[in-house]
CSV table of N, CA, C and O in Angstrom, one decimal:
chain,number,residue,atom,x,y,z
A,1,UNK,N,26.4,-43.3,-2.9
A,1,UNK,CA,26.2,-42.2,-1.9
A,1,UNK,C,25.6,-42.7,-0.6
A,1,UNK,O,24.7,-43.5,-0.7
A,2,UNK,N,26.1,-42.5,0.2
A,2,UNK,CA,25.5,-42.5,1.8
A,2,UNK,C,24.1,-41.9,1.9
A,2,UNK,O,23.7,-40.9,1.2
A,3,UNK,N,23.2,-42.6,2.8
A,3,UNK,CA,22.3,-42.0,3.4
A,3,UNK,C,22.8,-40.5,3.9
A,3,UNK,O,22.7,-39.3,3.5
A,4,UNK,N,23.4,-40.9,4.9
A,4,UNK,CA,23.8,-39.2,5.8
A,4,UNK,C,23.9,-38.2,4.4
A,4,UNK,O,23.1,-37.3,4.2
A,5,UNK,N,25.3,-38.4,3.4
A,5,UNK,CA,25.5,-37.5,2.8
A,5,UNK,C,23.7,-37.2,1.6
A,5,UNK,O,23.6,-36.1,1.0
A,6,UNK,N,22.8,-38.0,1.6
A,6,UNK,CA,21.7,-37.8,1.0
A,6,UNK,C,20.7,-36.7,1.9
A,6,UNK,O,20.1,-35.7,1.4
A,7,UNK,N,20.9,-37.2,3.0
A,7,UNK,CA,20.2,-36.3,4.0
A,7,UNK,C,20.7,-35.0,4.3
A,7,UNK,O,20.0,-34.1,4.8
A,8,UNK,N,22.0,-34.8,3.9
A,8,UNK,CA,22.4,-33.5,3.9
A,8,UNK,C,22.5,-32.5,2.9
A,8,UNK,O,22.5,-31.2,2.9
A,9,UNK,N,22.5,-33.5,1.6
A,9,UNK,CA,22.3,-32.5,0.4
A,9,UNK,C,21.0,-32.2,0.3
A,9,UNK,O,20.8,-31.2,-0.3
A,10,UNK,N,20.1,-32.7,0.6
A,10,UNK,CA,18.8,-32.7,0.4
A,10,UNK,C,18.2,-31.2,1.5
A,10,UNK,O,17.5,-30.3,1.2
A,11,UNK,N,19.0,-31.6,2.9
A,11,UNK,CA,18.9,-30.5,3.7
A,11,UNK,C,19.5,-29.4,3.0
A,11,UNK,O,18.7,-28.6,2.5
A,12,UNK,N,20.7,-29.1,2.8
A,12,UNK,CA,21.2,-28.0,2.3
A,12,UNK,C,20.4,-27.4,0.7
A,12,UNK,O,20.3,-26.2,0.4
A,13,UNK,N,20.0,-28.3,0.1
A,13,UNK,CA,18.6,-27.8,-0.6
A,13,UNK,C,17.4,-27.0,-0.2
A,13,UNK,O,16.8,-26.0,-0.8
A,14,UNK,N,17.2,-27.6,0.7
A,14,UNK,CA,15.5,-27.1,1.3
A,14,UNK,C,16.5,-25.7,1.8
A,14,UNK,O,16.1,-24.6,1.3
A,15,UNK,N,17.6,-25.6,2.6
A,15,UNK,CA,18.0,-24.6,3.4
A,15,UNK,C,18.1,-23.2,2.5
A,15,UNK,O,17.3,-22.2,2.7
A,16,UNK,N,19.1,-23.4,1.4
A,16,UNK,CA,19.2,-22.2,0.2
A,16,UNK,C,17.7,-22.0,-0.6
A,16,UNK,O,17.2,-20.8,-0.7
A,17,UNK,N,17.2,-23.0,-1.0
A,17,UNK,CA,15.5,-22.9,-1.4
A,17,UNK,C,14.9,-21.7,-0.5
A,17,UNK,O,14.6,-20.5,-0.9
A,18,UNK,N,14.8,-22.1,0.7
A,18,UNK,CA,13.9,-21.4,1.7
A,18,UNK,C,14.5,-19.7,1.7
A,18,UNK,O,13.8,-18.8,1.6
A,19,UNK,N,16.1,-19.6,1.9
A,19,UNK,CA,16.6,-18.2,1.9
A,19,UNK,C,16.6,-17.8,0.9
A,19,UNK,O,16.9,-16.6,1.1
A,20,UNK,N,16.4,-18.1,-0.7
A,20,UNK,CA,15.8,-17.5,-1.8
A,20,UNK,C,14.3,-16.9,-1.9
A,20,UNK,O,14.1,-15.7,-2.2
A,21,UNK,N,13.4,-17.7,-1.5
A,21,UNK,CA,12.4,-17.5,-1.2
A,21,UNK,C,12.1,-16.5,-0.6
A,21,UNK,O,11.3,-15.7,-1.1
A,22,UNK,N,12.7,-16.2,0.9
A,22,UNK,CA,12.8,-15.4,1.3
A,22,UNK,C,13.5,-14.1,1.2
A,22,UNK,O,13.2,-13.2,2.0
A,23,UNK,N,14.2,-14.1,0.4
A,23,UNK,CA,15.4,-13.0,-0.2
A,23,UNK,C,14.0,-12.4,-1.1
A,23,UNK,O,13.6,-11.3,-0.8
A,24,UNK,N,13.4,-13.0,-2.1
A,24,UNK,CA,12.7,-12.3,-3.0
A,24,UNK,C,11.6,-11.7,-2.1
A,24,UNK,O,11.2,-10.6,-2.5
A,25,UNK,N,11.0,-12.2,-1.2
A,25,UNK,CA,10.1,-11.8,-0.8
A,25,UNK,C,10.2,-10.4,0.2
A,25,UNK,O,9.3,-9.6,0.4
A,26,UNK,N,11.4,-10.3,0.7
A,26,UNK,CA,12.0,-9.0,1.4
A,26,UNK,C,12.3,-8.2,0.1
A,26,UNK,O,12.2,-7.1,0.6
A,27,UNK,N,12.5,-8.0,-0.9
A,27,UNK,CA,13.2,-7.6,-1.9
A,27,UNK,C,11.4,-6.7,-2.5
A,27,UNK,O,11.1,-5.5,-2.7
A,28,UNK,N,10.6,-7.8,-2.7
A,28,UNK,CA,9.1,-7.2,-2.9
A,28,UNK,C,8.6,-6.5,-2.4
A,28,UNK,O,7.7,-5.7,-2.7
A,29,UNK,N,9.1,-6.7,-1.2
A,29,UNK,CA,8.1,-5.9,0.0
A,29,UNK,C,9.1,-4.5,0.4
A,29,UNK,O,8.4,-3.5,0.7
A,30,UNK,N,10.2,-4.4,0.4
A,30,UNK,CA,10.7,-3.3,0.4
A,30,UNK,C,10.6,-2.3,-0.9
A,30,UNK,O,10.9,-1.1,-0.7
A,31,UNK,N,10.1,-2.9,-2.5
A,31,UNK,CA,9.6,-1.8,-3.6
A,31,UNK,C,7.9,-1.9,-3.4
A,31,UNK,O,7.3,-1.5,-4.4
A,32,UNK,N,7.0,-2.4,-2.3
A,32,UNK,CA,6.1,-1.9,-2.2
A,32,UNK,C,5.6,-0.6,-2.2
A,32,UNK,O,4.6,-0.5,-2.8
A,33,UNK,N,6.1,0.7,-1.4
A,33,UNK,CA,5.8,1.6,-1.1
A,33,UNK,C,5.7,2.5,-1.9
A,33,UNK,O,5.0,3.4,-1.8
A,34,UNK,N,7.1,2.2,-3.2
A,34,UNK,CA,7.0,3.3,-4.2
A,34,UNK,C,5.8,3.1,-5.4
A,34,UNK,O,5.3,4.0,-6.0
A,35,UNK,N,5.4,1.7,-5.6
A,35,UNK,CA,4.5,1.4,-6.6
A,35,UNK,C,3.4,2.0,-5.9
A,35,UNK,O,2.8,2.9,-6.5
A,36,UNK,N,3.1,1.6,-4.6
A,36,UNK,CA,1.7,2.1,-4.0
A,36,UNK,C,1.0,3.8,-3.6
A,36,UNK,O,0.0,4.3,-3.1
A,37,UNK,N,2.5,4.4,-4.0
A,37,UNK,CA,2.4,6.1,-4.5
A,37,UNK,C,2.6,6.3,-5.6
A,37,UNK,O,3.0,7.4,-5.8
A,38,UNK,N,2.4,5.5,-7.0
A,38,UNK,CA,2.2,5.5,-8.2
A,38,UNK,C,1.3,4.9,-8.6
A,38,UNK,O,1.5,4.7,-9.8
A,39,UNK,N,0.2,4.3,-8.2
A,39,UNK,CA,-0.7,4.3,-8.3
A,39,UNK,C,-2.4,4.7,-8.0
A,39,UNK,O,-3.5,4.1,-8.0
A,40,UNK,N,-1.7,6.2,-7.8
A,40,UNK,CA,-3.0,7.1,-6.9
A,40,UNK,C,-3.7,7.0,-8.2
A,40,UNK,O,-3.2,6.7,-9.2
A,41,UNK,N,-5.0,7.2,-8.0
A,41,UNK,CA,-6.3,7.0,-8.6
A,41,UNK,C,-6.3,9.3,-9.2
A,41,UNK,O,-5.8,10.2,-8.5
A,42,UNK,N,-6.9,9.4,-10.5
A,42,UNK,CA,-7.3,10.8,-10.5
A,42,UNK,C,-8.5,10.7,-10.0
A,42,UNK,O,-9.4,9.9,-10.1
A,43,UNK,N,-8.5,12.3,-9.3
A,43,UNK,CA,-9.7,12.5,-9.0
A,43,UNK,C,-11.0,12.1,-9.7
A,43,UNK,O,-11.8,11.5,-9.0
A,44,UNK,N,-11.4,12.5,-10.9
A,44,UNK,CA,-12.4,11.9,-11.3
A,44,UNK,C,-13.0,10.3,-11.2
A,44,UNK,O,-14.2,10.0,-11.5
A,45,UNK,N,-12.0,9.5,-10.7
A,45,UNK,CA,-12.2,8.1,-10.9
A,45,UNK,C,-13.0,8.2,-9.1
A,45,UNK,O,-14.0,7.5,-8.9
A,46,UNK,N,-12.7,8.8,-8.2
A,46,UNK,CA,-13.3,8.9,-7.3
A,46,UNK,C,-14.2,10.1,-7.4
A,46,UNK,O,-14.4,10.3,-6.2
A,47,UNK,N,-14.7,10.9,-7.9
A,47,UNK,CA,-16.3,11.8,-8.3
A,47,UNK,C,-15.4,12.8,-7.5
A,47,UNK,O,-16.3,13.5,-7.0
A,48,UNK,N,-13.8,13.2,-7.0
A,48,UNK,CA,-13.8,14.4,-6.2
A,48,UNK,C,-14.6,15.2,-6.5
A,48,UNK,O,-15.1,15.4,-7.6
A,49,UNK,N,-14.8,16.0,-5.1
A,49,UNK,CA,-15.4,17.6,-5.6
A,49,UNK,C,-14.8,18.4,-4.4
A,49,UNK,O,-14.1,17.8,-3.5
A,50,UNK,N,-15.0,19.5,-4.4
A,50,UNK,CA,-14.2,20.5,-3.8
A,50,UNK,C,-15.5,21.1,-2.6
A,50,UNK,O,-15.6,22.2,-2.1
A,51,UNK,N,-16.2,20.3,-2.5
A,51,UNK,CA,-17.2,20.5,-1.1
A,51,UNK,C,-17.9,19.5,-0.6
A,51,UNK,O,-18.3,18.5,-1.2
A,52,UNK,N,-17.9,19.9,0.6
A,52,UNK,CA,-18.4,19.1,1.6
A,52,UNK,C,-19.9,17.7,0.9
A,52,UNK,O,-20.7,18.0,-0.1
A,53,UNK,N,-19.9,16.3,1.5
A,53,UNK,CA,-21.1,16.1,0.6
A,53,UNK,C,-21.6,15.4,2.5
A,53,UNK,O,-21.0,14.8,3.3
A,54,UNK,N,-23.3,15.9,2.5
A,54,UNK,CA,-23.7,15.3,3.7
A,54,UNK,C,-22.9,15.3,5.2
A,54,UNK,O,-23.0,14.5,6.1
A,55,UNK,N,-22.3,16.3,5.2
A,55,UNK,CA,-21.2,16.7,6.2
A,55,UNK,C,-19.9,16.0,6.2
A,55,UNK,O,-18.9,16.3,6.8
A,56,UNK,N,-20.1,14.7,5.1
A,56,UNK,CA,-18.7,14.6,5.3
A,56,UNK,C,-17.8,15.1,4.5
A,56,UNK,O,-18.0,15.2,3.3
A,57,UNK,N,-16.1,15.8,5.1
A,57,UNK,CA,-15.4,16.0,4.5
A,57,UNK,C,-13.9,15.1,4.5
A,57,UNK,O,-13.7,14.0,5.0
A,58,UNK,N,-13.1,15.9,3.8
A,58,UNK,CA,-11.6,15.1,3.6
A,58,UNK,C,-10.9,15.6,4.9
A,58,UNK,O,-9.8,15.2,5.0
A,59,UNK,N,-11.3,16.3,5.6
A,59,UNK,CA,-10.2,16.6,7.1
A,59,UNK,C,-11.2,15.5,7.8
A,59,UNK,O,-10.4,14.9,8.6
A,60,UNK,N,-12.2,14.9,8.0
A,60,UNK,CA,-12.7,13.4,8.6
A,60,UNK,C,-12.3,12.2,8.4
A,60,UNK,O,-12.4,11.2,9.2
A,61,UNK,N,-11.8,12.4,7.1
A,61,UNK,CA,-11.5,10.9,6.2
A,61,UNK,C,-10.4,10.4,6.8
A,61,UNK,O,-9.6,11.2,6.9
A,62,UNK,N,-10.1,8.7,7.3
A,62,UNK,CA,-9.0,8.3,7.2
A,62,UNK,C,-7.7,8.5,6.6
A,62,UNK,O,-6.6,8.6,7.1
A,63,UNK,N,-8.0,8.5,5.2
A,63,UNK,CA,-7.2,8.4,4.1
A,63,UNK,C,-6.5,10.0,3.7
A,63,UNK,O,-5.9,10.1,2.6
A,64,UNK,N,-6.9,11.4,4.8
A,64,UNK,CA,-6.4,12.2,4.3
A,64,UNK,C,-5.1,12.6,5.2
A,64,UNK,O,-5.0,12.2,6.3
A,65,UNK,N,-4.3,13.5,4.7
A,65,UNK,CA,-3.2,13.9,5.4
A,65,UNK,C,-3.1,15.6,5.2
A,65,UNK,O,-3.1,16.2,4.1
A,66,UNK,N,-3.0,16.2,6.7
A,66,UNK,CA,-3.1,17.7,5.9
A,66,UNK,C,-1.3,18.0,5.4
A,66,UNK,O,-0.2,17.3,5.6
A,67,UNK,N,-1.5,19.0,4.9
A,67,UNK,CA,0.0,19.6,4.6
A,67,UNK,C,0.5,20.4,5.2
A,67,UNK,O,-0.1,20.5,6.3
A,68,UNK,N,1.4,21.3,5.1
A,68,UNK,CA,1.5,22.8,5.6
A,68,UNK,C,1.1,24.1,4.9
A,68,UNK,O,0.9,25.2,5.4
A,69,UNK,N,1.2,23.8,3.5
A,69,UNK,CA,0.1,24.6,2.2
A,69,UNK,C,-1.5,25.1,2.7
A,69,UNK,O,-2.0,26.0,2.1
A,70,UNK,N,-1.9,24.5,3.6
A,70,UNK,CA,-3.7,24.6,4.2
A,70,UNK,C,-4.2,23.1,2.9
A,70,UNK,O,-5.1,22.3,3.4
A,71,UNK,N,-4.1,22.9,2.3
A,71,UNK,CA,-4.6,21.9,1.4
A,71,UNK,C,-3.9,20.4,2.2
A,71,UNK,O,-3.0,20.4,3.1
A,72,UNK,N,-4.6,19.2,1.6
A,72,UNK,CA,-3.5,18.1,2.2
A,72,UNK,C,-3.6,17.0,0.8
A,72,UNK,O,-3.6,17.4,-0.3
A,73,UNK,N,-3.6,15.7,1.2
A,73,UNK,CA,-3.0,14.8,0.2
A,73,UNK,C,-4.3,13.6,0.9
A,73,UNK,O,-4.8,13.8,2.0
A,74,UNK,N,-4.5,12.4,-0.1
A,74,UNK,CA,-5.2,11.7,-0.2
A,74,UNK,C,-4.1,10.0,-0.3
A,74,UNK,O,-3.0,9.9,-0.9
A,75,UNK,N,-4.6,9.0,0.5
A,75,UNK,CA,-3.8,8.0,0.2
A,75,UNK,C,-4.0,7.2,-1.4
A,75,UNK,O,-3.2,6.4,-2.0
A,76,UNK,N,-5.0,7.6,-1.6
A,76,UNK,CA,-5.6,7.0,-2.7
A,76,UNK,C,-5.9,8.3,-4.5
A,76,UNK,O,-6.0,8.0,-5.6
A,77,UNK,N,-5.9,9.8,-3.7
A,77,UNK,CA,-6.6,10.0,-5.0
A,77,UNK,C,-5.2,10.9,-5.2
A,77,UNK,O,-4.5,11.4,-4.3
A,78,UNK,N,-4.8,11.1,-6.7
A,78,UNK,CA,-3.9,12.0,-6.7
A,78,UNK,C,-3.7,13.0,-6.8
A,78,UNK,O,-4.5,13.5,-7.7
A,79,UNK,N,-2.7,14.1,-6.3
A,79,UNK,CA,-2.6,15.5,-6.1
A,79,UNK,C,-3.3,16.3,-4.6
A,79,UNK,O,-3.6,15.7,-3.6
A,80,UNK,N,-3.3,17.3,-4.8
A,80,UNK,CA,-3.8,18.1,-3.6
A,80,UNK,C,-4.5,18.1,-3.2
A,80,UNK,O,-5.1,18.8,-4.0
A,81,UNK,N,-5.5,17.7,-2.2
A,81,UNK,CA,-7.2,17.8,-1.7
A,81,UNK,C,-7.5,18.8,-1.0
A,81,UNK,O,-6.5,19.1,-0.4
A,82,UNK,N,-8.8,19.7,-0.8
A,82,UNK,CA,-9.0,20.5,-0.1
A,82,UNK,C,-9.6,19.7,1.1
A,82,UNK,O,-10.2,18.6,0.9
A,83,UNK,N,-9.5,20.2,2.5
A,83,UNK,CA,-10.0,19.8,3.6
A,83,UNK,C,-11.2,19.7,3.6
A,83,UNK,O,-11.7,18.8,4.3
A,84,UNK,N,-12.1,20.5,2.9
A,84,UNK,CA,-13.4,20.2,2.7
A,84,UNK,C,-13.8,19.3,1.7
A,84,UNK,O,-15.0,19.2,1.6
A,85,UNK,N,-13.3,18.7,0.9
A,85,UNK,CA,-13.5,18.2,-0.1
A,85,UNK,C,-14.5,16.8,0.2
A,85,UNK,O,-15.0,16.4,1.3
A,86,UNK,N,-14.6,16.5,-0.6
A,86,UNK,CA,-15.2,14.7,-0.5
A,86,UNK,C,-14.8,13.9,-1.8
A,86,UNK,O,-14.7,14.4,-2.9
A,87,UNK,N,-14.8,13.1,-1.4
A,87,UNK,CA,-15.0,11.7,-2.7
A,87,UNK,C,-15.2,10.5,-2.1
A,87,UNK,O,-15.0,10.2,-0.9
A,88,UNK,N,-15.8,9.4,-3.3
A,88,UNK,CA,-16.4,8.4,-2.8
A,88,UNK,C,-15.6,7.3,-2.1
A,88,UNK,O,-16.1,6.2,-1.8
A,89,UNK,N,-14.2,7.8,-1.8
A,89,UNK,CA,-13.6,7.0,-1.3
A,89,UNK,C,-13.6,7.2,0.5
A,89,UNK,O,-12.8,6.8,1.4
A,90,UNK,N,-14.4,7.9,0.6
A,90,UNK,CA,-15.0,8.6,2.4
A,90,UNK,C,-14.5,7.8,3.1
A,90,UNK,O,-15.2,6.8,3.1
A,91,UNK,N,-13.5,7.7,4.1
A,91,UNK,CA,-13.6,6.6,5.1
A,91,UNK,C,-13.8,7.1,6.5
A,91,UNK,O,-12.8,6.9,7.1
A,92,UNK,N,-14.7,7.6,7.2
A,92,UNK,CA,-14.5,8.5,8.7
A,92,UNK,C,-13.1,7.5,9.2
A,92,UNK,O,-12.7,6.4,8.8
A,93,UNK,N,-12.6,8.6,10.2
A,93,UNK,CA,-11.9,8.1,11.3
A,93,UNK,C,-12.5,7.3,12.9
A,93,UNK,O,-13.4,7.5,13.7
A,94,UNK,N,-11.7,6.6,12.8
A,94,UNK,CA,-12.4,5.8,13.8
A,94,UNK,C,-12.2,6.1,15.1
A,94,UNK,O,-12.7,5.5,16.0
C-alpha cells in the first residue's frame, strides 16, 4: 500500500467517524425537549402550596408561565400552578 493511499484511508476514517459522532449528537439533542417535559417533578417533591410564602409567588418565579385558564404551568413542577402559589423551587426574575 502507498503512503498517499494510507493517508487517505486513514483521512476518510477520521472524516465518517467525525460525521457519526456528530449525526448522534444532533439526533440527542433534537429528543431533548420531549424527555425534559416528562420529567416534571410532582408537586409534593417541591413542598407546592397554593399561597403566597414571604411575598414570593409563582407569577415572580422564572420558571413560571401563565396560561389563558388564569392558572399557568411550572418548568419544573407538574400540572397547573396557581399564580400565587410558591414552591421551593422559587427563582425571582431577573
Amino acid at each position: 500500500m502507498d503512503v498517499q493511499d494510507e493517508f487517505t484511508t486513514r483521512r476518510h476514517g477520521l472524516v465518517r467517524g467525525t460525521r457519526l459522532l456528530l449525526g448522534v449528537a444532533m439526533a440527542s439533542a433534537v429528543g431533548w425537549p420531549d424527555r425534559a417535559n416528562a420529567a416534571k417533578a410532582d408537586k409534593r417533591d417541591f413542598t407546592y402550596q397554593e399561597r403566597p410564602k414571604d411575598g414570593k409567588t409563582c407569577a415572580t418565579c422564572r420558571l413560571f408561565s401563565a396560561t389563558p385558564s388564569g392558572k399557568g404551568s411550572c418548568a419544573i413542577v407538574d400540572g397547573e400552578v396557581s399564580p400565587n402559589g410558591w414552591c421551593m423551587a422559587y427563582s425571582p426574575r431577573g
